[in-house]
Amino acid sequence: MENRPETQNGAEGEGRRKPDPGSPRPPTPDFSSSQRRWSTPELATSNENLLGAVSRIFSAIVQRFAGPTVPGVERKCRQFQRNTTGGSKRRRRVAQPSYPSRESGRAVLPGPQCCRVDSWYRGGRWGPSGTQTSASFSIVKLESEIGTALENLEEAEVHARRIFQVQPNRSYVRSLVITEKHARLHPETLVRLVAGLASADERLLGLDDSVHPTGETKTYPIVEQIPIPRYSICSRGTTCWRVRDPATMEEYVIKDSWREDDLPAEHELLEKVKGIPGVVFMASCEVDRGETKGFRCASTLRQYQNRKASRVLLHAYGQSVEHFSSVLQVLYAFRDAIVAHQRLLERGVLHRDISLGNVLFGKPDAPEGERGVLIDLDLAFLATDARPSVKSDHTIGTRLFQSISVLHSGKLGELAWEHDYLDDLESFLYSLAFIVLCYRPDGRPIPTDEDGPSIPWSWAEEAPEDACAKKRPFLGVGTVVFRASHAVETIWGPVCDALLSKFRRWIFQMRTKKGTLIHRGRGSAGPLDSFHACRDEHYSAVVGMFDEAIDSVRSAVTSPPPPPIDDVAPAQDVSAPTPLLPAELNVAVLPDPALSPPGPNHRLHPRNWSDGPRPSPTPPMPFNYPSLNGALLH
């Protein structure tokens, strides 16, 4: 592509001559057959001017060389200029196998101007002015604004991330960067590039076409697509759908993910822990669905971490624990999830990613042991004789719920403590603290400007050392502990305050003991062997705290109502014991989950299947994810 002076028709006269028989013949006046090149404005004064010329070239190539392979499906080129608020206000619909139908209003896509190839359904209308139907994009900018390679990559990432977010079955996105002077390509090369970017072969385009309404294998109708926040375009790419077996009407969750090839596969861990109450159950799996090295040329393979795709079919459970409606629901869920964590450890599996999103309520009428369910073993560690332990790593897990040892590991480097079950129990503590400091006992959130929520949200600092500094006072003594205790007792009552205080003090004592043993045994083999030998006692102590709290709450709920109050109120008895529950909950409004299952909106929470590692559990952007019509499990 070279600069050419524009004529009234947009090209020189020879552009209308008959092309050579052996060369491609793009149907555009911007192509010179004799000189075998396209013309762009010689003195492009604006990005908009350049965008128009590139768009005409792309449109011609797409029209002639990117023909449909699926009946009724086409690609068309569209311009998209820099806009921070924009998109069309018109509501439109598009349909095609891997692009689910969707009604959309405004689309927000900040970034440079683009020449975007969209999907088109004959007989329908254009799709929404956003990335819902984008097949690919090319960034068009003046040479004077091209910047560095890293800056171009960051700009492309803005568009690619948005495509990943609204097209959940995307594996990768291809794109180009074009200026008025570059790229200098043979016509056939440019045609192949643009035609490839607009390919009607959806697997070549980067779409996983095994997730769509039709297919030759068993089809599971999709109930809903579970939105998952992605903090990076280079990640596990976790995508989930809640589906229903058409034969049994039982609901499942299909989970797709891309793991680093040096990590154990989740399906192997799920197979190993099958049958443990309180641990997500895998019904079936599909492995070796592809590798990222298959998307790259041979010269770049060693520059990136290879990832392997897999798919698992999991039993569906309730919402995440933060979607509770009673105190007992919370206590039951945490109690059973901690017991399940202990059972995992007995089979050599350490979870390493305990968070609110990874603890679900069990199914309605779940028995004891299954009222709380642990999910997401993507980051779990499998202990073996050759590798019985693993170092703490601050890049693994959710920042807000990471233990102090994990947060401190980045600073310690090779001297970092090993990640053990105590770190996960500490994560359970922070998860419980988040619940009782940020919510009311009936599940209503507390305004974030109140004192309680400000404590756990301060732990979500992006830098691990900052998060560690904010979290240390909560395990010690002082103002933060007093503020937390006062907030919990005022809103949740003394029973839950006592539970949190006992759990917090126990974690502090165990951390102190663990640190002492490590420092005394520095350089020796197994300095924590004596500590880990008491593992069952440690779990019994924590589970006992929850059992005691559960018994107290149940006793308060089932106690007979107080006698009627006379017209003249008696003098207040200052010696009367403090109520076990706050005044607003001193009536029997705390049902056993087994007797009062979740309401009709019972479904998996968007953050249940999180894609980490991630800096903090900041609520995800309110993207309107599409609902597909079916999914295949090979």
PDB file of C-alpha atoms in Angstrom, residues 158-430:
ATOM      1  CA  VAL A 158      -8.999  -2.258  24.580  1.00  0.00           C
ATOM      2  CA  HIS A 159     -10.951  -3.527  21.576  1.00  0.00           C
ATOM      3  CA  ALA A 160      -9.972  -7.160  22.023  1.00  0.00           C
ATOM      4  CA  ARG A 161     -11.033  -7.189  25.689  1.00  0.00           C
ATOM      5  CA  ARG A 162     -14.454  -5.827  24.775  1.00  0.00           C
ATOM      6  CA  ILE A 163     -14.879  -8.507  22.094  1.00  0.00           C
ATOM      7  CA  PHE A 164     -13.943 -11.204  24.616  1.00  0.00           C
ATOM      8  CA  GLN A 165     -16.474  -9.797  27.060  1.00  0.00           C
ATOM      9  CA  VAL A 166     -19.442  -9.775  24.691  1.00  0.00           C
ATOM     10  CA  GLN A 167     -18.495 -12.918  22.740  1.00  0.00           C
ATOM     11  CA  PRO A 168     -17.971 -15.503  25.500  1.00  0.00           C
ATOM     12  CA  ASN A 169     -16.954 -18.278  23.103  1.00  0.00           C
ATOM     13  CA  ARG A 170     -14.006 -16.303  21.704  1.00  0.00           C
ATOM     14  CA  SER A 171     -10.573 -17.943  21.906  1.00  0.00           C
ATOM     15  CA  TYR A 172      -8.567 -15.177  20.254  1.00  0.00           C
ATOM     16  CA  VAL A 173      -8.986 -11.979  18.205  1.00  0.00           C
ATOM     17  CA  ARG A 174      -6.906 -11.028  15.153  1.00  0.00           C
ATOM     18  CA  SER A 175      -6.254  -7.423  14.133  1.00  0.00           C
ATOM     19  CA  LEU A 176      -4.076  -5.098  12.015  1.00  0.00           C
ATOM     20  CA  VAL A 177      -2.551  -1.632  12.521  1.00  0.00           C
ATOM     21  CA  ILE A 178      -2.442   0.489   9.334  1.00  0.00           C
ATOM     22  CA  THR A 179      -1.087   3.975   8.579  1.00  0.00           C
ATOM     23  CA  GLU A 180      -0.916   6.066   5.402  1.00  0.00           C
ATOM     24  CA  LYS A 181       2.629   4.775   4.765  1.00  0.00           C
ATOM     25  CA  HIS A 182       2.560   1.223   6.069  1.00  0.00           C
ATOM     26  CA  ALA A 183       2.048  -1.647   5.385  1.00  0.00           C
ATOM     27  CA  ARG A 184       3.825  -2.169   2.070  1.00  0.00           C
ATOM     28  CA  LEU A 185       2.358  -5.454   0.861  1.00  0.00           C
ATOM     29  CA  HIS A 186       1.781  -7.276  -2.375  1.00  0.00           C
ATOM     30  CA  PRO A 187      -1.882  -7.094  -3.356  1.00  0.00           C
ATOM     31  CA  GLU A 188      -2.267 -10.853  -2.890  1.00  0.00           C
ATOM     32  CA  THR A 189      -0.798 -10.620   0.634  1.00  0.00           C
ATOM     33  CA  LEU A 190      -3.123  -7.821   1.678  1.00  0.00           C
ATOM     34  CA  VAL A 191      -6.078  -9.683   0.209  1.00  0.00           C
ATOM     35  CA  ARG A 192      -5.189 -12.797   2.178  1.00  0.00           C
ATOM     36  CA  LEU A 193      -4.757 -10.787   5.387  1.00  0.00           C
ATOM     37  CA  VAL A 194      -8.041  -8.912   5.106  1.00  0.00           C
ATOM     38  CA  ALA A 195      -9.918 -11.980   3.881  1.00  0.00           C
ATOM     39  CA  GLY A 196      -8.508 -13.919   6.829  1.00  0.00           C
ATOM     40  CA  LEU A 197      -9.618 -11.224   9.266  1.00  0.00           C
ATOM     41  CA  ALA A 198     -13.102 -11.426   7.744  1.00  0.00           C
ATOM     42  CA  SER A 199     -13.149 -15.200   7.329  1.00  0.00           C
ATOM     43  CA  ALA A 200     -16.516 -16.905   7.431  1.00  0.00           C
ATOM     44  CA  ASP A 201     -14.738 -19.913   8.978  1.00  0.00           C
ATOM     45  CA  GLU A 202     -15.522 -19.143  12.582  1.00  0.00           C
ATOM     46  CA  ARG A 203     -12.837 -21.379  14.053  1.00  0.00           C
ATOM     47  CA  LEU A 204     -10.240 -19.561  11.920  1.00  0.00           C
ATOM     48  CA  LEU A 205     -11.763 -16.318  13.163  1.00  0.00           C
ATOM     49  CA  GLY A 206     -11.171 -17.372  16.772  1.00  0.00           C
ATOM     50  CA  LEU A 207     -14.665 -18.467  17.764  1.00  0.00           C
ATOM     51  CA  ASP A 208     -15.439 -21.732  19.490  1.00  0.00           C
ATOM     52  CA  ASP A 209     -18.216 -23.009  17.253  1.00  0.00           C
ATOM     53  CA  SER A 210     -18.952 -25.980  19.513  1.00  0.00           C
ATOM     54  CA  VAL A 211     -21.117 -23.641  21.575  1.00  0.00           C
ATOM     55  CA  HIS A 212     -24.139 -22.829  19.439  1.00  0.00           C
ATOM     56  CA  PRO A 213     -27.708 -24.019  18.954  1.00  0.00           C
ATOM     57  CA  THR A 214     -27.100 -26.841  16.508  1.00  0.00           C
ATOM     58  CA  GLY A 215     -24.642 -29.673  16.135  1.00  0.00           C
ATOM     59  CA  GLU A 216     -24.152 -33.376  15.564  1.00  0.00           C
ATOM     60  CA  THR A 217     -23.339 -34.319  19.159  1.00  0.00           C
ATOM     61  CA  LYS A 218     -25.482 -34.164  22.287  1.00  0.00           C
ATOM     62  CA  THR A 219     -26.936 -30.704  22.762  1.00  0.00           C
ATOM     63  CA  TYR A 220     -27.620 -29.112  26.145  1.00  0.00           C
ATOM     64  CA  PRO A 221     -30.035 -26.179  25.898  1.00  0.00           C
ATOM     65  CA  ILE A 222     -28.465 -23.150  27.580  1.00  0.00           C
ATOM     66  CA  VAL A 223     -30.447 -21.638  30.438  1.00  0.00           C
ATOM     67  CA  GLU A 224     -28.113 -18.680  30.820  1.00  0.00           C
ATOM     68  CA  GLN A 225     -24.578 -17.588  30.131  1.00  0.00           C
ATOM     69  CA  ILE A 226     -22.761 -16.865  33.380  1.00  0.00           C
ATOM     70  CA  PRO A 227     -20.853 -13.573  33.052  1.00  0.00           C
ATOM     71  CA  ILE A 228     -17.304 -13.685  34.375  1.00  0.00           C
ATOM     72  CA  PRO A 229     -15.143 -10.582  34.769  1.00  0.00           C
ATOM     73  CA  ARG A 230     -11.867 -10.842  32.880  1.00  0.00           C
ATOM     74  CA  TYR A 231      -9.101  -8.652  34.213  1.00  0.00           C
ATOM     75  CA  SER A 232      -6.729  -9.463  31.372  1.00  0.00           C
ATOM     76  CA  ILE A 233      -6.961 -10.757  27.820  1.00  0.00           C
ATOM     77  CA  CYS A 234      -4.102 -13.124  28.727  1.00  0.00           C
ATOM     78  CA  SER A 235      -5.719 -15.381  31.313  1.00  0.00           C
ATOM     79  CA  ARG A 236      -7.544 -18.661  31.757  1.00  0.00           C
ATOM     80  CA  GLY A 237     -10.385 -17.241  29.682  1.00  0.00           C
ATOM     81  CA  THR A 238     -12.950 -18.987  31.881  1.00  0.00           C
ATOM     82  CA  THR A 239     -16.422 -19.058  30.345  1.00  0.00           C
ATOM     83  CA  CYS A 240     -19.456 -20.778  31.846  1.00  0.00           C
ATOM     84  CA  TRP A 241     -22.991 -21.619  30.815  1.00  0.00           C
ATOM     85  CA  ARG A 242     -25.792 -23.018  32.928  1.00  0.00           C
ATOM     86  CA  VAL A 243     -27.472 -25.731  30.870  1.00  0.00           C
ATOM     87  CA  ARG A 244     -30.263 -28.261  31.248  1.00  0.00           C
ATOM     88  CA  ASP A 245     -30.201 -31.906  30.240  1.00  0.00           C
ATOM     89  CA  PRO A 246     -33.234 -32.289  27.905  1.00  0.00           C
ATOM     90  CA  ALA A 247     -33.730 -35.906  29.004  1.00  0.00           C
ATOM     91  CA  THR A 248     -33.563 -35.562  32.805  1.00  0.00           C
ATOM     92  CA  MET A 249     -34.181 -31.779  33.114  1.00  0.00           C
ATOM     93  CA  GLU A 250     -31.272 -31.670  35.573  1.00  0.00           C
ATOM     94  CA  GLU A 251     -29.197 -28.502  35.467  1.00  0.00           C
ATOM     95  CA  TYR A 252     -25.436 -28.422  34.960  1.00  0.00           C
ATOM     96  CA  VAL A 253     -22.702 -25.869  34.429  1.00  0.00           C
ATOM     97  CA  ILE A 254     -20.435 -26.113  31.384  1.00  0.00           C
ATOM     98  CA  LYS A 255     -17.084 -24.529  32.159  1.00  0.00           C
ATOM     99  CA  ASP A 256     -14.486 -23.774  29.483  1.00  0.00           C
ATOM    100  CA  SER A 257     -11.009 -22.613  30.447  1.00  0.00           C
ATOM    101  CA  TRP A 258      -7.428 -22.352  29.235  1.00  0.00           C
ATOM    102  CA  ARG A 259      -4.837 -23.542  31.737  1.00  0.00           C
ATOM    103  CA  GLU A 260      -1.091 -23.132  31.611  1.00  0.00           C
ATOM    104  CA  ASP A 261       0.313 -26.406  30.354  1.00  0.00           C
ATOM    105  CA  ASP A 262       2.606 -26.808  33.377  1.00  0.00           C
ATOM    106  CA  LEU A 263      -0.327 -26.763  35.820  1.00  0.00           C
ATOM    107  CA  PRO A 264      -2.457 -29.790  36.708  1.00  0.00           C
ATOM    108  CA  ALA A 265      -5.702 -29.970  34.769  1.00  0.00           C
ATOM    109  CA  GLU A 266      -8.817 -29.170  36.781  1.00  0.00           C
ATOM    110  CA  HIS A 267     -10.631 -32.223  35.438  1.00  0.00           C
ATOM    111  CA  GLU A 268      -7.876 -34.450  36.890  1.00  0.00           C
ATOM    112  CA  LEU A 269      -8.320 -32.877  40.326  1.00  0.00           C
ATOM    113  CA  LEU A 270     -12.113 -33.072  40.107  1.00  0.00           C
ATOM    114  CA  GLU A 271     -11.846 -36.747  39.225  1.00  0.00           C
ATOM    115  CA  LYS A 272      -9.560 -37.324  42.203  1.00  0.00           C
ATOM    116  CA  VAL A 273     -11.947 -35.674  44.695  1.00  0.00           C
ATOM    117  CA  LYS A 274     -15.209 -37.148  43.396  1.00  0.00           C
ATOM    118  CA  GLY A 275     -17.609 -38.135  46.132  1.00  0.00           C
ATOM    119  CA  ILE A 276     -16.466 -35.603  48.747  1.00  0.00           C
ATOM    120  CA  PRO A 277     -19.539 -33.900  50.252  1.00  0.00           C
ATOM    121  CA  GLY A 278     -19.366 -30.154  49.812  1.00  0.00           C
ATOM    122  CA  VAL A 279     -17.093 -30.248  46.738  1.00  0.00           C
ATOM    123  CA  VAL A 280     -18.371 -29.523  43.227  1.00  0.00           C
ATOM    124  CA  PHE A 281     -19.115 -32.754  41.333  1.00  0.00           C
ATOM    125  CA  MET A 282     -17.884 -33.260  37.755  1.00  0.00           C
ATOM    126  CA  ALA A 283     -20.282 -35.238  35.562  1.00  0.00           C
ATOM    127  CA  SER A 284     -18.003 -35.437  32.497  1.00  0.00           C
ATOM    128  CA  CYS A 285     -15.207 -33.613  30.741  1.00  0.00           C
ATOM    129  CA  GLU A 286     -13.621 -32.923  27.371  1.00  0.00           C
ATOM    130  CA  VAL A 287      -9.856 -32.454  27.354  1.00  0.00           C
ATOM    131  CA  ASP A 288      -7.240 -31.397  24.816  1.00  0.00           C
ATOM    132  CA  ARG A 289      -9.609 -29.045  23.006  1.00  0.00           C
ATOM    133  CA  GLY A 290      -6.733 -26.991  21.644  1.00  0.00           C
ATOM    134  CA  GLU A 291      -3.542 -25.149  22.554  1.00  0.00           C
ATOM    135  CA  THR A 292      -2.620 -21.517  22.124  1.00  0.00           C
ATOM    136  CA  LYS A 293       0.618 -22.504  20.394  1.00  0.00           C
ATOM    137  CA  GLY A 294      -1.572 -23.674  17.533  1.00  0.00           C
ATOM    138  CA  PHE A 295      -2.550 -20.034  16.954  1.00  0.00           C
ATOM    139  CA  ARG A 296       1.028 -18.800  16.643  1.00  0.00           C
ATOM    140  CA  CYS A 297       3.814 -19.086  14.120  1.00  0.00           C
ATOM    141  CA  ALA A 298       6.808 -21.224  15.062  1.00  0.00           C
ATOM    142  CA  SER A 299       9.114 -18.256  15.616  1.00  0.00           C
ATOM    143  CA  THR A 300       7.033 -16.892  18.520  1.00  0.00           C
ATOM    144  CA  LEU A 301       6.235 -20.110  20.393  1.00  0.00           C
ATOM    145  CA  ARG A 302       8.875 -19.610  23.083  1.00  0.00           C
ATOM    146  CA  GLN A 303       7.886 -16.021  23.737  1.00  0.00           C
ATOM    147  CA  TYR A 304       4.573 -16.913  25.385  1.00  0.00           C
ATOM    148  CA  GLN A 305       3.183 -19.320  27.948  1.00  0.00           C
ATOM    149  CA  ASN A 306       1.303 -22.081  26.169  1.00  0.00           C
ATOM    150  CA  ARG A 307      -2.222 -22.820  27.407  1.00  0.00           C
ATOM    151  CA  LYS A 308      -4.463 -25.817  26.868  1.00  0.00           C
ATOM    152  CA  ALA A 309      -8.232 -25.714  26.538  1.00  0.00           C
ATOM    153  CA  SER A 310     -10.573 -28.017  28.423  1.00  0.00           C
ATOM    154  CA  ARG A 311     -14.278 -28.287  29.165  1.00  0.00           C
ATOM    155  CA  VAL A 312     -15.986 -29.800  32.195  1.00  0.00           C
ATOM    156  CA  LEU A 313     -19.651 -30.528  32.868  1.00  0.00           C
ATOM    157  CA  LEU A 314     -20.429 -29.795  36.528  1.00  0.00           C
ATOM    158  CA  HIS A 315     -23.483 -30.224  38.705  1.00  0.00           C
ATOM    159  CA  ALA A 316     -25.228 -26.901  39.331  1.00  0.00           C
ATOM    160  CA  TYR A 317     -25.677 -25.616  42.864  1.00  0.00           C
ATOM    161  CA  GLY A 318     -27.030 -22.493  44.532  1.00  0.00           C
ATOM    162  CA  GLN A 319     -25.854 -18.924  44.597  1.00  0.00           C
ATOM    163  CA  SER A 320     -22.585 -17.749  46.080  1.00  0.00           C
ATOM    164  CA  VAL A 321     -22.550 -17.340  49.835  1.00  0.00           C
ATOM    165  CA  GLU A 322     -22.862 -13.545  49.664  1.00  0.00           C
ATOM    166  CA  HIS A 323     -26.411 -14.031  48.331  1.00  0.00           C
ATOM    167  CA  PHE A 324     -27.834 -15.209  51.638  1.00  0.00           C
ATOM    168  CA  SER A 325     -31.117 -14.412  53.314  1.00  0.00           C
ATOM    169  CA  SER A 326     -30.471 -15.539  56.895  1.00  0.00           C
ATOM    170  CA  VAL A 327     -27.759 -15.916  59.492  1.00  0.00           C
ATOM    171  CA  LEU A 328     -28.080 -19.699  59.524  1.00  0.00           C
ATOM    172  CA  GLN A 329     -27.554 -19.912  55.784  1.00  0.00           C
ATOM    173  CA  VAL A 330     -24.218 -18.168  56.189  1.00  0.00           C
ATOM    174  CA  LEU A 331     -23.080 -20.265  59.138  1.00  0.00           C
ATOM    175  CA  TYR A 332     -24.139 -23.561  57.546  1.00  0.00           C
ATOM    176  CA  ALA A 333     -22.405 -22.742  54.264  1.00  0.00           C
ATOM    177  CA  PHE A 334     -19.098 -21.746  55.857  1.00  0.00           C
ATOM    178  CA  ARG A 335     -19.146 -24.662  58.273  1.00  0.00           C
ATOM    179  CA  ASP A 336     -19.684 -27.284  55.564  1.00  0.00           C
ATOM    180  CA  ALA A 337     -17.259 -25.635  53.135  1.00  0.00           C
ATOM    181  CA  ILE A 338     -14.507 -25.742  55.782  1.00  0.00           C
ATOM    182  CA  VAL A 339     -15.188 -29.432  56.391  1.00  0.00           C
ATOM    183  CA  ALA A 340     -15.068 -30.026  52.624  1.00  0.00           C
ATOM    184  CA  HIS A 341     -11.737 -28.179  52.509  1.00  0.00           C
ATOM    185  CA  GLN A 342     -10.385 -30.587  55.112  1.00  0.00           C
ATOM    186  CA  ARG A 343     -11.584 -33.576  53.067  1.00  0.00           C
ATOM    187  CA  LEU A 344      -9.852 -32.150  49.979  1.00  0.00           C
ATOM    188  CA  LEU A 345      -6.624 -31.940  51.934  1.00  0.00           C
ATOM    189  CA  GLU A 346      -6.921 -35.572  52.979  1.00  0.00           C
ATOM    190  CA  ARG A 347      -6.729 -36.448  49.274  1.00  0.00           C
ATOM    191  CA  GLY A 348      -3.717 -34.229  48.744  1.00  0.00           C
ATOM    192  CA  VAL A 349      -5.502 -31.249  47.193  1.00  0.00           C
ATOM    193  CA  LEU A 350      -5.030 -27.719  48.548  1.00  0.00           C
ATOM    194  CA  HIS A 351      -7.580 -25.240  47.148  1.00  0.00           C
ATOM    195  CA  ARG A 352      -5.501 -21.982  47.321  1.00  0.00           C
ATOM    196  CA  ASP A 353      -8.319 -19.706  46.070  1.00  0.00           C
ATOM    197  CA  ILE A 354     -10.856 -19.447  48.889  1.00  0.00           C
ATOM    198  CA  SER A 355     -13.144 -16.471  48.313  1.00  0.00           C
ATOM    199  CA  LEU A 356     -16.818 -15.557  48.507  1.00  0.00           C
ATOM    200  CA  GLY A 357     -17.296 -16.447  44.851  1.00  0.00           C
ATOM    201  CA  ASN A 358     -15.929 -19.957  45.355  1.00  0.00           C
ATOM    202  CA  VAL A 359     -18.266 -20.942  48.201  1.00  0.00           C
ATOM    203  CA  LEU A 360     -21.791 -21.729  47.001  1.00  0.00           C
ATOM    204  CA  PHE A 361     -24.959 -22.719  48.776  1.00  0.00           C
ATOM    205  CA  GLY A 362     -25.882 -26.338  48.260  1.00  0.00           C
ATOM    206  CA  LYS A 363     -28.956 -27.459  46.410  1.00  0.00           C
ATOM    207  CA  PRO A 364     -32.358 -26.975  48.075  1.00  0.00           C
ATOM    208  CA  ASP A 365     -32.881 -29.486  50.894  1.00  0.00           C
ATOM    209  CA  ALA A 366     -29.151 -30.222  50.994  1.00  0.00           C
ATOM    210  CA  PRO A 367     -28.143 -32.405  53.976  1.00  0.00           C
ATOM    211  CA  GLU A 368     -25.480 -31.495  56.515  1.00  0.00           C
ATOM    212  CA  GLY A 369     -22.105 -31.447  54.830  1.00  0.00           C
ATOM    213  CA  GLU A 370     -23.485 -30.165  51.525  1.00  0.00           C
ATOM    214  CA  ARG A 371     -25.082 -26.871  52.596  1.00  0.00           C
ATOM    215  CA  GLY A 372     -21.909 -25.132  51.455  1.00  0.00           C
ATOM    216  CA  VAL A 373     -20.036 -26.223  48.306  1.00  0.00           C
ATOM    217  CA  LEU A 374     -16.482 -25.445  47.231  1.00  0.00           C
ATOM    218  CA  ILE A 375     -15.938 -24.827  43.526  1.00  0.00           C
ATOM    219  CA  ASP A 376     -13.120 -23.775  41.174  1.00  0.00           C
ATOM    220  CA  LEU A 377     -10.062 -26.004  41.520  1.00  0.00           C
ATOM    221  CA  ASP A 378      -8.222 -24.274  38.665  1.00  0.00           C
ATOM    222  CA  LEU A 379      -5.479 -23.028  40.993  1.00  0.00           C
ATOM    223  CA  ALA A 380      -5.480 -25.971  43.386  1.00  0.00           C
ATOM    224  CA  PHE A 381      -2.214 -27.687  44.283  1.00  0.00           C
ATOM    225  CA  LEU A 382      -1.887 -31.466  44.190  1.00  0.00           C
ATOM    226  CA  ALA A 383       0.657 -32.737  46.696  1.00  0.00           C
ATOM    227  CA  THR A 384       2.838 -35.631  45.571  1.00  0.00           C
ATOM    228  CA  ASP A 385       5.788 -37.499  47.042  1.00  0.00           C
ATOM    229  CA  ALA A 386       8.084 -35.617  44.683  1.00  0.00           C
ATOM    230  CA  ARG A 387       6.509 -32.240  45.543  1.00  0.00           C
ATOM    231  CA  PRO A 388       4.730 -32.380  48.916  1.00  0.00           C
ATOM    232  CA  SER A 389       4.405 -28.610  49.365  1.00  0.00           C
ATOM    233  CA  VAL A 390       4.237 -25.379  47.374  1.00  0.00           C
ATOM    234  CA  LYS A 391       5.492 -21.838  48.008  1.00  0.00           C
ATOM    235  CA  SER A 392       3.068 -18.990  48.607  1.00  0.00           C
ATOM    236  CA  ASP A 393       2.437 -16.875  45.519  1.00  0.00           C
ATOM    237  CA  HIS A 394       0.735 -13.474  45.704  1.00  0.00           C
ATOM    238  CA  THR A 395      -0.386 -13.794  42.060  1.00  0.00           C
ATOM    239  CA  ILE A 396      -2.672 -16.712  42.952  1.00  0.00           C
ATOM    240  CA  GLY A 397      -6.076 -16.021  44.460  1.00  0.00           C
ATOM    241  CA  THR A 398      -8.268 -12.971  45.056  1.00  0.00           C
ATOM    242  CA  ARG A 399      -6.396 -10.074  46.628  1.00  0.00           C
ATOM    243  CA  LEU A 400      -9.030  -9.169  49.219  1.00  0.00           C
ATOM    244  CA  PHE A 401      -9.131 -12.700  50.673  1.00  0.00           C
ATOM    245  CA  GLN A 402      -5.440 -13.655  50.459  1.00  0.00           C
ATOM    246  CA  SER A 403      -3.623 -14.514  53.683  1.00  0.00           C
ATOM    247  CA  ILE A 404      -0.887 -12.265  55.014  1.00  0.00           C
ATOM    248  CA  SER A 405       1.736 -14.908  54.206  1.00  0.00           C
ATOM    249  CA  VAL A 406       0.583 -15.026  50.578  1.00  0.00           C
ATOM    250  CA  LEU A 407       0.592 -11.228  50.327  1.00  0.00           C
ATOM    251  CA  HIS A 408       4.078 -11.095  51.828  1.00  0.00           C
ATOM    252  CA  SER A 409       5.463 -13.764  49.474  1.00  0.00           C
ATOM    253  CA  GLY A 410       6.346 -11.295  46.726  1.00  0.00           C
ATOM    254  CA  LYS A 411       8.725  -9.458  49.046  1.00  0.00           C
ATOM    255  CA  LEU A 412      10.273 -12.624  50.476  1.00  0.00           C
ATOM    256  CA  GLY A 413      10.870 -14.299  47.115  1.00  0.00           C
ATOM    257  CA  GLU A 414      12.590 -17.668  47.604  1.00  0.00           C
ATOM    258  CA  LEU A 415      12.230 -17.273  51.382  1.00  0.00           C
ATOM    259  CA  ALA A 416       8.428 -17.176  51.136  1.00  0.00           C
ATOM    260  CA  TRP A 417       6.563 -19.506  53.450  1.00  0.00           C
ATOM    261  CA  GLU A 418       4.858 -22.517  51.994  1.00  0.00           C
ATOM    262  CA  HIS A 419       1.164 -22.170  51.229  1.00  0.00           C
ATOM    263  CA  ASP A 420      -0.674 -24.552  53.541  1.00  0.00           C
ATOM    264  CA  TYR A 421      -4.179 -25.135  54.855  1.00  0.00           C
ATOM    265  CA  LEU A 422      -3.767 -22.367  57.445  1.00  0.00           C
ATOM    266  CA  ASP A 423      -3.567 -19.807  54.632  1.00  0.00           C
ATOM    267  CA  ASP A 424      -6.867 -21.092  53.235  1.00  0.00           C
ATOM    268  CA  LEU A 425      -8.474 -21.028  56.681  1.00  0.00           C
ATOM    269  CA  GLU A 426      -7.319 -17.422  56.972  1.00  0.00           C
ATOM    270  CA  SER A 427      -9.047 -16.749  53.637  1.00  0.00           C
ATOM    271  CA  PHE A 428     -12.246 -18.229  55.130  1.00  0.00           C
ATOM    272  CA  LEU A 429     -11.887 -15.726  57.983  1.00  0.00           C
ATOM    273  CA  TYR A 430     -11.664 -12.769  55.609  1.00  0.00           C
TER     274      TYR A 430
END
